[in-house]
Amino acid sequence: MTDTSDELLQQTSPGLARGSAQTRQKAARLSPSFFSWLQAGPMMIVFLAFFLIPLVFVVIVSFWDYNEYQLLPAFSGRGYTDTFEGCIAQLPELCTIGKTYVKTLKLCFMVWAITLFVGFWVAYFLAFHIKSKTWQMGLSLLCTIPFWTSNVIRMIAWIPLLGRNGLVNSGLLKVGVIDQPVEWLLYSEFSVVLALVHLFTFFMVVPIFNSMVRIDKSLIEAAYDAGATGFQTLVNVIIPLAKPGIVIGSIFVITIVMGDFITIGVMGGQQIAAAGKIIETRLNALQFPAAAANAVILLAITFLIITMMSRIVDIRKEL
Amino acid sequence: MREGRPRSFYVLAVFFAAYVLFLYGPMIAIYILSFQGPQGGLTFPMNGMSTYWLSKLFQGTGIVDLGAAFRRSLLLGLVVMAVTVVLSVAAGMAFRRKFKAQSILFYSAIASLIVPSIITSLGISLEFRIIDDLIKAHWNENFETSMGLLTSGLGAHLTWTLPFGLLIMFAIFNRFDPRLEEAARDLGATPWQTFRHVVLPIILPSVIGIGLFGFTLSWDELARSSQAIGSVNTLPLDLQGLTTTVTKPDIYALGTIISAVSFAVITLSLGAIHVLNKRQAAKGSDAGKGLV
């Protein structure tokens, strides 16, 4: 309706209405939603091609058959039955896959607890004790920079410290605390947890810091004025208000550790079984459906944890 | 609040310092150790001081073909950086209006960030294997593979860098004053002119930040590359391969070089951001520049 009236207007008195008619025509041709599609489309295509469709393929291939040489595109539950082989017969004992998942969850829980503790206090220090914005920026950057360098380098960096002849052992020997090098420092669960904490505390610090700087300082003052002790303020004011950051950080750390196979491989001396390692081992043996089946199981467990956590807080609202 | 610094300040300052030492200490150890003498081993004490292990990497006689892997990682990093910047800024602009599929894109980005890397990597590798099989079956029997650095590898890295890019754009536009655009529109600027002369200069420092994220995340990326990059190796993949076999400081030398590139990129970007911020502060106001 407006389009035709504009055209009419232009034909009858071209000079007068050209400007407004042009912009209006343009607006009709390139509507805001067209612009949005043009702007957001490319990113959507990347996620579709390299994330969503691949995920669908993982699920499909997990139901395919396989032999030593190739994928056989025919329905089969072998990927899953091979994974859970002997699990029912062994009950109530845990089978290999069960034990592996229990171990993964245990590692995950330890890393989560430690990164949460360290991350919370680091974020707290930066948010509440550093008053100058410049210092706050500088110190946060100091914590962020290692995140930008290679994870493998940060892992092997522990070797000269924790190895049999490493700094820790030689130091302890010299002081006389031990008379033989401690063996469990490297290539053990200890070194795996240490390296994971070293690598990923960053993911806890940033979201917690973000929700802490948004806390209105007058609320804390009010708590003090009302006679709350430092501890009461922490538990009743700061922690509830920092909860979104805590949950987001926890989701990051938990999903990373659940799927990790590189840190657990390198720092565990390729000896520690974990959920991510199973997938890698299956892949190295070219058993793609079995690898995919394990990926589906891992994905299901990870999503279960995330769903439970996101019940506590709406992630979308917090970003 | 109360006067002076509470005791908790000092306790937490010590805690923070310990954390920073924990972050940097081990890394500094390997940087130092990569300057071991030719007889040096993997641990302290230093056995002489030299650049032997660093130069050995570049002679090509070493453990990996450093030159080729280096060029591949650099190329991939630069392409990922460029694509990440363009797509993130575009999508960031789109998110300022409501549009259909907005939440689908948002949740795809978040899911891409938190689905374990090995699963994404496996999925991409399966996808390209299936594409290969299709090409072989229907068009060309001798077709080798469509997997490669700039196909599956690029895609794998983008699933990791784009979510960060998008989240940074959200942070930028949370603080952006839309009245500046309205002013430009009122003065008759086209949408493109508004973007080019008003929006872009203001967000440029953060856009460089996105580029910095894109390059360094790709440069150091390992888990997503592991299955999805085809037959070639990037530097981090070579480095990971070495962790099980090498007993000489070669590996520290390689680590030092990879870190040096990361740090150089970080420093350059932060420098550029700093200069841009200063320029903005200096030129953003026209006070004192009037005719009177």
XYZ file of C-alpha atoms in Angstrom:
611
model
C 0.000 0.000 0.000
C 2.646 2.530 1.047
C 4.962 1.300 -1.713
C 2.471 2.064 -4.432
C 1.553 5.423 -2.956
C 5.257 6.315 -2.831
C 5.684 5.361 -6.457
C 2.697 7.448 -7.366
C 4.082 10.351 -5.432
C 7.427 10.051 -7.176
C 5.872 9.929 -10.618
C 3.746 12.951 -10.033
C 6.284 15.164 -8.312
C 9.707 13.574 -8.621
C 11.752 16.306 -6.985
C 9.666 16.700 -3.892
C 9.418 13.258 -2.352
C 12.492 11.528 -3.718
C 14.441 11.426 -0.486
C 11.786 9.946 1.716
C 10.570 7.600 -0.995
C 14.064 6.207 -1.528
C 14.693 5.556 2.117
C 11.303 4.021 2.517
C 11.798 1.791 -0.502
C 15.181 0.755 0.848
C 13.631 -0.005 4.183
C 11.013 -2.148 2.485
C 13.616 -4.035 0.497
C 16.122 -4.508 3.321
C 13.983 -5.021 6.349
C 15.696 -5.153 9.752
C 15.201 -8.898 9.929
C 16.938 -9.288 6.559
C 19.881 -7.352 7.958
C 19.929 -9.521 11.056
C 20.025 -12.643 8.946
C 22.821 -11.201 6.826
C 24.820 -10.330 9.930
C 24.207 -13.402 12.034
C 23.880 -15.898 9.182
C 27.578 -16.584 8.578
C 28.185 -17.478 12.216
C 25.082 -19.657 12.253
C 26.369 -21.470 9.139
C 29.724 -22.157 10.815
C 28.036 -23.611 13.900
C 25.696 -25.613 11.717
C 28.457 -27.059 9.523
C 31.113 -27.621 12.162
C 29.205 -28.177 15.354
C 25.522 -29.113 15.053
C 25.726 -31.425 12.023
C 28.891 -33.113 13.358
C 27.048 -33.758 16.647
C 24.233 -35.395 14.689
C 26.826 -37.523 12.883
C 28.298 -38.607 16.217
C 24.875 -39.849 17.299
C 24.177 -41.566 13.944
C 27.591 -43.210 13.658
C 27.345 -44.457 17.243
C 24.642 -46.821 15.926
C 26.685 -48.032 12.964
C 28.562 -51.295 12.661
C 32.297 -51.609 12.173
C 35.097 -54.044 11.535
C 38.862 -53.707 11.755
C 39.087 -51.719 8.551
C 36.100 -49.519 8.064
C 32.754 -48.077 9.036
C 29.747 -50.119 7.976
C 26.685 -47.907 7.546
C 24.171 -50.401 8.912
C 22.252 -50.172 12.159
C 23.965 -51.875 15.040
C 24.196 -51.440 18.769
C 27.716 -52.810 18.819
C 29.304 -49.511 19.738
C 27.285 -49.549 22.949
C 27.360 -53.269 23.701
C 31.153 -53.371 23.274
C 31.414 -50.470 25.672
C 29.318 -52.094 28.363
C 30.663 -55.578 27.802
C 30.252 -57.733 30.874
C 28.736 -54.976 32.951
C 25.582 -56.867 33.910
C 27.369 -60.151 34.517
C 29.785 -58.456 36.883
C 27.176 -56.794 39.071
C 27.354 -55.652 41.815
C 31.038 -55.140 40.963
C 31.679 -52.173 38.693
C 32.850 -53.018 35.192
C 35.696 -51.213 33.425
C 33.555 -48.446 31.984
C 31.782 -47.946 35.297
C 35.094 -47.668 37.125
C 36.412 -45.264 34.513
C 33.431 -42.973 34.926
C 33.639 -43.091 38.699
C 37.319 -42.145 38.417
C 36.527 -39.339 35.959
C 33.836 -37.954 38.247
C 36.207 -38.160 41.197
C 38.941 -36.228 39.346
C 36.310 -33.783 38.169
C 35.007 -33.204 41.685
C 38.483 -32.621 43.120
C 39.441 -30.165 40.374
C 36.072 -28.396 40.738
C 36.408 -28.019 44.499
C 39.962 -26.693 44.305
C 39.387 -24.316 41.372
C 36.236 -23.013 43.072
C 38.099 -22.301 46.307
C 41.106 -20.669 44.622
C 39.014 -18.902 41.977
C 36.564 -17.510 44.534
C 39.225 -15.923 46.717
C 41.266 -14.610 43.789
C 38.118 -13.028 42.330
C 37.118 -11.728 45.769
C 40.510 -10.088 46.232
C 40.363 -8.449 42.805
C 36.756 -7.314 43.124
C 36.620 -6.057 46.715
C 40.141 -5.254 47.836
C 41.594 -3.616 44.726
C 40.044 -0.163 44.571
C 41.824 1.364 41.577
C 40.385 0.397 38.188
C 43.859 0.402 36.592
C 45.232 -2.027 39.155
C 42.137 -4.172 38.807
C 42.644 -4.359 35.024
C 46.371 -5.001 35.333
C 46.043 -7.783 37.901
C 43.188 -9.502 36.031
C 45.302 -9.389 32.891
C 48.161 -10.965 34.825
C 45.883 -13.921 35.612
C 44.551 -14.078 32.059
C 47.787 -14.151 30.070
C 48.772 -17.764 30.873
C 45.360 -18.860 29.558
C 46.476 -17.627 26.149
C 49.530 -19.866 25.987
C 49.684 -23.480 25.006
C 48.211 -25.960 27.457
C 50.843 -28.588 26.651
C 53.617 -26.163 27.539
C 51.940 -25.385 30.828
C 51.712 -29.141 31.474
C 55.298 -30.033 30.652
C 56.350 -27.063 32.751
C 55.662 -29.258 35.796
C 58.222 -31.883 34.745
C 61.332 -30.004 35.952
C 59.564 -29.337 39.239
C 57.850 -32.644 40.003
C 60.082 -35.190 38.260
C 62.158 -37.794 40.052
C 65.151 -35.412 39.960
C 62.969 -32.319 39.971
C 63.184 -29.256 42.164
C 60.652 -30.476 44.733
C 62.349 -33.826 45.244
C 65.867 -32.436 45.383
C 64.719 -29.694 47.726
C 63.038 -32.184 50.077
C 66.120 -34.445 49.939
C 68.422 -31.585 50.828
C 66.300 -30.500 53.773
C 66.165 -34.101 54.884
C 62.398 -34.549 54.965
C 62.740 -37.629 52.752
C 65.683 -39.891 52.024
C 64.378 -41.158 48.667
C 62.771 -39.234 45.806
C 58.978 -39.228 46.056
C 57.571 -41.085 43.037
C 53.927 -40.035 43.117
C 54.577 -36.390 42.306
C 54.631 -36.881 38.541
C 52.573 -39.159 36.274
C 49.972 -39.695 38.959
C 46.494 -38.546 39.883
C 48.160 -35.866 41.953
C 49.955 -34.362 38.961
C 46.801 -34.615 36.827
C 44.740 -32.657 39.369
C 47.546 -30.146 39.867
C 47.879 -29.518 36.125
C 44.107 -29.235 35.636
C 43.874 -26.704 38.458
C 46.823 -24.826 36.956
C 45.190 -24.764 33.519
C 41.572 -24.019 34.303
C 41.233 -21.911 37.470
C 41.007 -19.022 35.006
C 37.571 -20.252 33.911
C 36.418 -19.926 37.514
C 38.022 -16.547 38.252
C 36.557 -14.634 35.301
C 32.816 -15.340 35.753
C 32.971 -15.039 39.543
C 34.866 -11.762 39.250
C 32.273 -10.544 36.744
C 29.344 -11.159 39.039
C 31.213 -9.781 42.056
C 32.022 -6.407 40.479
C 28.325 -6.010 39.729
C 27.408 -6.281 43.409
C 26.303 -2.929 44.746
C 28.843 -1.934 47.408
C 26.143 -0.231 49.474
C 24.589 -3.657 50.111
C 27.759 -4.767 51.843
C 27.900 -1.541 53.800
C 24.294 -2.043 54.804
C 25.123 -5.507 56.054
C 27.958 -4.104 58.194
C 25.738 -1.319 59.476
C 23.123 -3.848 60.431
C 25.777 -5.525 62.547
C 26.747 -8.484 60.388
C 30.211 -9.897 60.871
C 32.533 -10.293 57.865
C 31.668 -13.983 57.718
C 27.919 -13.339 57.856
C 28.206 -10.767 55.071
C 30.134 -13.267 52.996
C 27.636 -16.084 53.448
C 24.398 -14.094 53.343
C 25.205 -11.294 50.903
C 28.239 -11.909 48.725
C 27.926 -15.623 47.969
C 24.224 -15.478 46.986
C 24.909 -12.500 44.710
C 27.982 -14.126 43.164
C 26.084 -17.379 42.578
C 25.581 -16.893 38.827
C 29.329 -16.510 38.328
C 30.006 -19.523 40.520
C 27.590 -21.665 38.512
C 28.918 -20.529 35.119
C 32.516 -21.096 36.212
C 31.594 -24.513 37.567
C 29.928 -25.484 34.294
C 33.065 -24.553 32.373
C 35.438 -26.401 34.665
C 33.267 -29.509 34.938
C 32.682 -29.867 31.194
C 36.349 -29.312 30.401
C 37.552 -31.850 32.925
C 34.894 -34.423 31.971
C 36.050 -34.376 28.341
C 39.749 -33.897 28.913
C 42.076 -36.504 27.506
C 45.222 -34.489 26.840
C 46.076 -33.351 30.360
C 45.102 -36.709 31.818
C 47.232 -38.390 29.131
C 50.337 -36.248 29.474
C 50.285 -35.716 33.241
C 49.081 -39.244 34.010
C 51.882 -40.776 31.946
C 49.177 -42.276 29.653
C 48.259 -44.597 32.543
C 45.062 -43.113 33.960
C 41.747 -44.128 32.421
C 39.172 -41.375 31.976
C 36.053 -40.785 29.897
C 37.872 -38.687 27.289
C 40.731 -41.174 27.118
C 38.334 -44.003 26.193
C 37.184 -42.035 23.160
C 40.778 -41.300 22.150
C 41.812 -44.949 22.557
C 38.867 -46.128 20.439
C 39.744 -43.561 17.791
C 43.363 -44.671 17.679
C 42.069 -48.182 17.059
C 39.864 -46.735 14.269
C 36.717 -48.026 16.014
C 34.640 -44.987 15.113
C 31.196 -46.264 16.159
C 32.555 -47.306 19.546
C 34.235 -43.926 19.939
C 30.992 -42.217 18.932
C 28.993 -44.334 21.396
C 31.314 -43.274 24.188
C 31.035 -39.678 23.041
C 27.233 -39.918 23.260
C 27.450 -41.337 26.789
C 29.887 -38.617 27.848
C 27.686 -35.953 26.267
C 24.608 -37.279 28.066
C 26.353 -37.231 31.445
C 27.788 -33.760 30.828
C 24.369 -32.386 29.853
C 22.820 -33.985 32.899
C 25.270 -32.122 35.120
C 24.738 -28.845 33.249
C 20.959 -29.135 33.424
C 21.134 -29.703 37.139
C 23.375 -26.676 37.565
C 21.444 -24.365 35.273
C 18.331 -25.002 37.386
C 20.091 -22.912 39.986
C 20.576 -19.951 37.645
C 19.423 -18.719 34.236
C 22.638 -18.459 32.208
C 21.084 -16.389 29.461
C 20.098 -13.658 31.879
C 23.551 -13.353 33.342
C 25.532 -12.731 30.169
C 33.163 1.325 54.955
C 35.724 0.927 57.733
C 38.925 2.937 57.669
C 42.250 1.455 56.570
C 42.867 -1.930 55.072
C 41.338 -4.840 56.949
C 43.485 -7.819 57.882
C 41.750 -9.886 55.220
C 43.358 -7.646 52.596
C 46.823 -8.817 53.566
C 45.826 -12.451 53.877
C 44.208 -12.380 50.420
C 47.085 -10.380 48.919
C 49.454 -13.160 49.967
C 47.011 -15.746 48.597
C 46.804 -13.867 45.298
C 50.591 -13.564 45.055
C 50.901 -17.297 45.683
C 48.379 -17.963 42.915
C 50.295 -15.796 40.458
C 53.532 -17.548 41.415
C 51.769 -20.891 40.889
C 50.627 -19.706 37.458
C 53.933 -18.382 36.227
C 56.586 -20.277 38.218
C 56.574 -23.555 36.274
C 56.414 -21.778 32.914
C 59.381 -19.613 33.770
C 61.254 -22.767 34.777
C 60.981 -24.264 31.306
C 61.877 -21.000 29.590
C 65.079 -20.958 31.617
C 65.737 -24.643 30.999
C 65.483 -24.238 27.230
C 68.750 -22.310 27.466
C 70.569 -25.382 28.783
C 74.007 -26.168 27.412
C 74.370 -28.997 24.840
C 74.830 -31.508 27.663
C 71.808 -30.285 29.603
C 68.906 -32.470 30.652
C 65.241 -32.041 31.518
C 65.763 -30.799 35.063
C 67.708 -28.303 37.111
C 70.550 -27.613 37.765
C 71.503 -25.896 34.538
C 74.306 -27.563 32.683
C 75.867 -24.559 31.008
C 74.105 -21.751 29.180
C 73.557 -21.726 25.405
C 71.027 -21.305 22.649
C 71.980 -24.765 21.359
C 68.497 -26.319 21.733
C 66.715 -23.328 20.249
C 68.989 -23.199 17.202
C 68.763 -26.975 16.818
C 65.040 -26.621 16.175
C 65.652 -24.260 13.285
C 68.377 -26.375 11.684
C 65.728 -28.857 10.632
C 67.804 -31.733 12.007
C 65.752 -31.750 15.150
C 62.790 -33.757 16.174
C 60.105 -32.116 14.071
C 59.937 -30.209 10.835
C 59.519 -27.029 12.801
C 59.496 -24.686 9.812
C 56.545 -26.366 8.084
C 54.501 -26.809 11.268
C 55.264 -23.239 12.252
C 54.025 -21.883 8.893
C 50.896 -24.050 9.044
C 50.005 -22.913 12.562
C 50.677 -19.303 11.645
C 48.554 -19.479 8.487
C 45.687 -21.176 10.291
C 45.924 -18.717 13.192
C 45.761 -15.710 10.883
C 42.804 -17.070 8.891
C 40.957 -17.981 12.101
C 41.670 -14.505 13.461
C 40.297 -12.749 10.369
C 37.175 -14.928 10.143
C 36.522 -14.675 13.888
C 36.731 -10.870 13.849
C 34.420 -10.455 10.848
C 31.792 -13.004 11.914
C 31.775 -11.942 15.575
C 31.360 -8.250 14.820
C 28.596 -8.992 12.312
C 26.752 -11.329 14.663
C 27.295 -8.938 17.568
C 25.576 -6.197 15.556
C 22.697 -8.550 14.750
C 22.143 -9.335 18.425
C 21.364 -5.685 19.164
C 18.013 -6.171 17.464
C 15.591 -8.965 18.096
C 15.508 -11.535 15.344
C 14.189 -15.027 14.889
C 16.683 -17.798 15.630
C 18.469 -15.443 18.007
C 18.332 -17.892 20.851
C 19.271 -20.805 18.570
C 22.487 -19.016 17.641
C 23.144 -18.033 21.232
C 22.681 -21.544 22.577
C 24.743 -23.023 19.713
C 27.623 -20.749 20.698
C 27.347 -21.628 24.390
C 26.999 -25.348 23.624
C 29.999 -25.184 21.309
C 31.980 -23.732 24.187
C 31.023 -26.388 26.705
C 30.605 -29.596 24.707
C 33.878 -31.471 25.333
C 36.378 -30.674 22.578
C 37.039 -34.299 21.737
C 33.376 -34.779 20.807
C 33.335 -31.760 18.469
C 36.607 -32.960 16.978
C 35.294 -36.494 16.499
C 32.092 -35.184 14.922
C 33.938 -33.036 12.395
C 36.216 -35.928 11.532
C 33.193 -38.222 10.984
C 31.454 -35.575 8.899
C 34.436 -35.194 6.577
C 34.925 -38.947 6.346
C 31.333 -39.276 5.198
C 31.816 -36.446 2.676
C 34.945 -38.249 1.407
C 33.007 -41.502 1.022
C 30.240 -39.708 -0.889
C 32.702 -38.061 -3.278
C 34.464 -41.370 -3.836
C 31.212 -43.195 -4.466
C 29.609 -40.680 -6.819
C 32.205 -38.491 -8.506
C 35.830 -39.437 -8.251
C 37.122 -42.817 -7.105
C 40.652 -41.541 -6.668
C 39.658 -38.678 -4.410
C 41.911 -38.601 -1.351
C 40.343 -36.486 1.341
C 38.567 -33.204 1.905
C 39.996 -32.899 5.405
C 42.718 -30.359 5.786
C 44.090 -27.312 7.493
C 41.718 -24.786 5.940
C 38.629 -27.015 5.673
C 37.988 -29.261 8.676
C 40.816 -27.676 10.677
C 39.539 -24.147 10.189
C 36.002 -25.226 11.079
C 37.179 -26.980 14.227
C 39.059 -23.917 15.421
C 36.141 -21.588 14.663
C 33.830 -23.612 16.912
C 36.200 -22.640 19.717
C 37.007 -19.000 18.854
C 33.576 -17.751 17.699
C 31.800 -18.227 21.053
C 34.501 -16.121 22.734
C 34.187 -13.513 19.980
C 30.412 -13.355 20.408
C 30.609 -13.066 24.200
C 33.127 -10.217 23.885
C 30.754 -8.448 21.464
C 27.945 -8.780 24.034
C 30.210 -7.159 26.604
C 31.029 -4.307 24.209
C 27.450 -3.511 23.257
C 26.332 -3.670 26.876
C 28.347 -0.507 27.379
C 27.677 1.084 24.009
C 25.656 4.295 23.892
C 23.133 4.009 21.021
C 22.553 7.780 21.114
C 25.808 8.165 19.187
C 24.276 6.241 16.306
C 21.046 8.186 16.526
C 23.068 11.373 16.254
C 24.829 10.050 13.156
C 21.493 9.077 11.607
C 20.018 12.470 12.385
C 22.928 14.056 10.549
C 22.018 11.961 7.512
C 24.557 9.147 7.681
C 23.672 5.893 5.912
C 23.748 2.718 8.025
C 27.144 1.841 6.552
C 28.550 5.326 7.237
C 27.232 5.141 10.785
C 28.982 1.833 11.284
C 32.206 2.840 9.545
C 32.677 6.300 11.099
C 30.916 6.041 14.442
C 30.502 2.494 15.700
C 33.705 0.891 14.436
C 36.148 3.490 15.807
C 34.506 3.197 19.220
C 34.547 -0.588 19.389
C 37.912 -0.996 17.608
C 40.006 -1.634 20.747
C 37.714 -4.524 21.736
C 37.651 -5.802 18.162
C 41.425 -6.081 18.332
C 40.850 -8.004 21.548
C 38.666 -10.457 19.611
C 41.434 -10.831 17.019
C 43.899 -11.477 19.822
C 41.625 -14.170 21.251
C 41.100 -15.685 17.801
C 44.760 -15.950 16.926
C 46.131 -17.177 20.235
C 43.299 -19.649 20.856
C 43.937 -21.146 17.420
C 47.721 -20.989 17.753
C 47.592 -23.026 20.983
C 44.594 -25.208 20.118
C 45.101 -28.912 20.530
C 42.034 -30.932 21.510
C 39.897 -29.836 18.567
C 42.788 -30.184 16.126
C 43.574 -33.699 17.291
C 41.001 -35.504 15.142
C 39.837 -32.816 12.769
C 42.876 -31.512 10.993
C 43.661 -34.403 8.638
C 47.152 -35.721 8.027
C 49.106 -32.544 8.780
C 50.286 -31.389 12.166
C 50.208 -28.006 13.848
C 52.866 -26.969 16.352
C 50.865 -27.907 19.462
C 50.175 -31.350 17.942
C 53.893 -31.856 17.324
C 54.594 -30.693 20.834
C 52.092 -33.140 22.307
C 53.603 -35.955 20.249
C 56.972 -35.148 21.761
C 55.818 -35.382 25.367
C 55.918 -39.171 25.304
C 59.211 -39.670 23.459
C 61.628 -36.852 24.064
C 64.051 -36.721 26.959
C 66.070 -33.696 25.871
C 65.439 -29.962 26.281
C 64.301 -29.801 22.606
C 60.773 -29.867 23.907
C 61.350 -26.916 26.226
C 62.937 -25.004 23.346
C 59.849 -25.670 21.230
C 57.646 -24.611 24.142
C 59.630 -21.420 24.547
C 59.210 -20.558 20.857
C 55.451 -21.207 20.857
C 55.085 -19.105 24.008
C 57.249 -16.349 22.535
C 54.896 -16.045 19.548
C 51.830 -16.032 21.846
C 53.358 -13.354 24.049
C 54.424 -11.283 21.034
C 50.846 -11.342 19.699
C 49.409 -10.479 23.121
C 51.872 -7.608 23.586
C 51.282 -6.211 20.085
C 47.507 -6.341 20.514
C 47.559 -4.794 23.974
C 49.856 -2.071 22.629
C 47.468 -1.404 19.755
C 44.487 -1.340 22.136
C 46.328 1.103 24.378
C 47.230 3.436 21.473
C 43.652 3.339 20.167
C 42.213 4.125 23.595
C 44.561 7.084 23.929
C 43.661 8.360 20.477
C 40.001 8.015 21.324
C 40.477 9.968 24.522
C 42.428 12.666 22.675
C 40.281 12.957 19.562
C 36.900 11.963 20.959
C 36.266 15.476 22.217
C 36.406 18.582 20.055
C 36.832 20.909 23.010
C 39.240 23.727 22.238
C 39.205 23.016 18.540
C 36.390 25.391 17.708
C 36.710 28.424 15.491
C 36.316 30.899 18.294
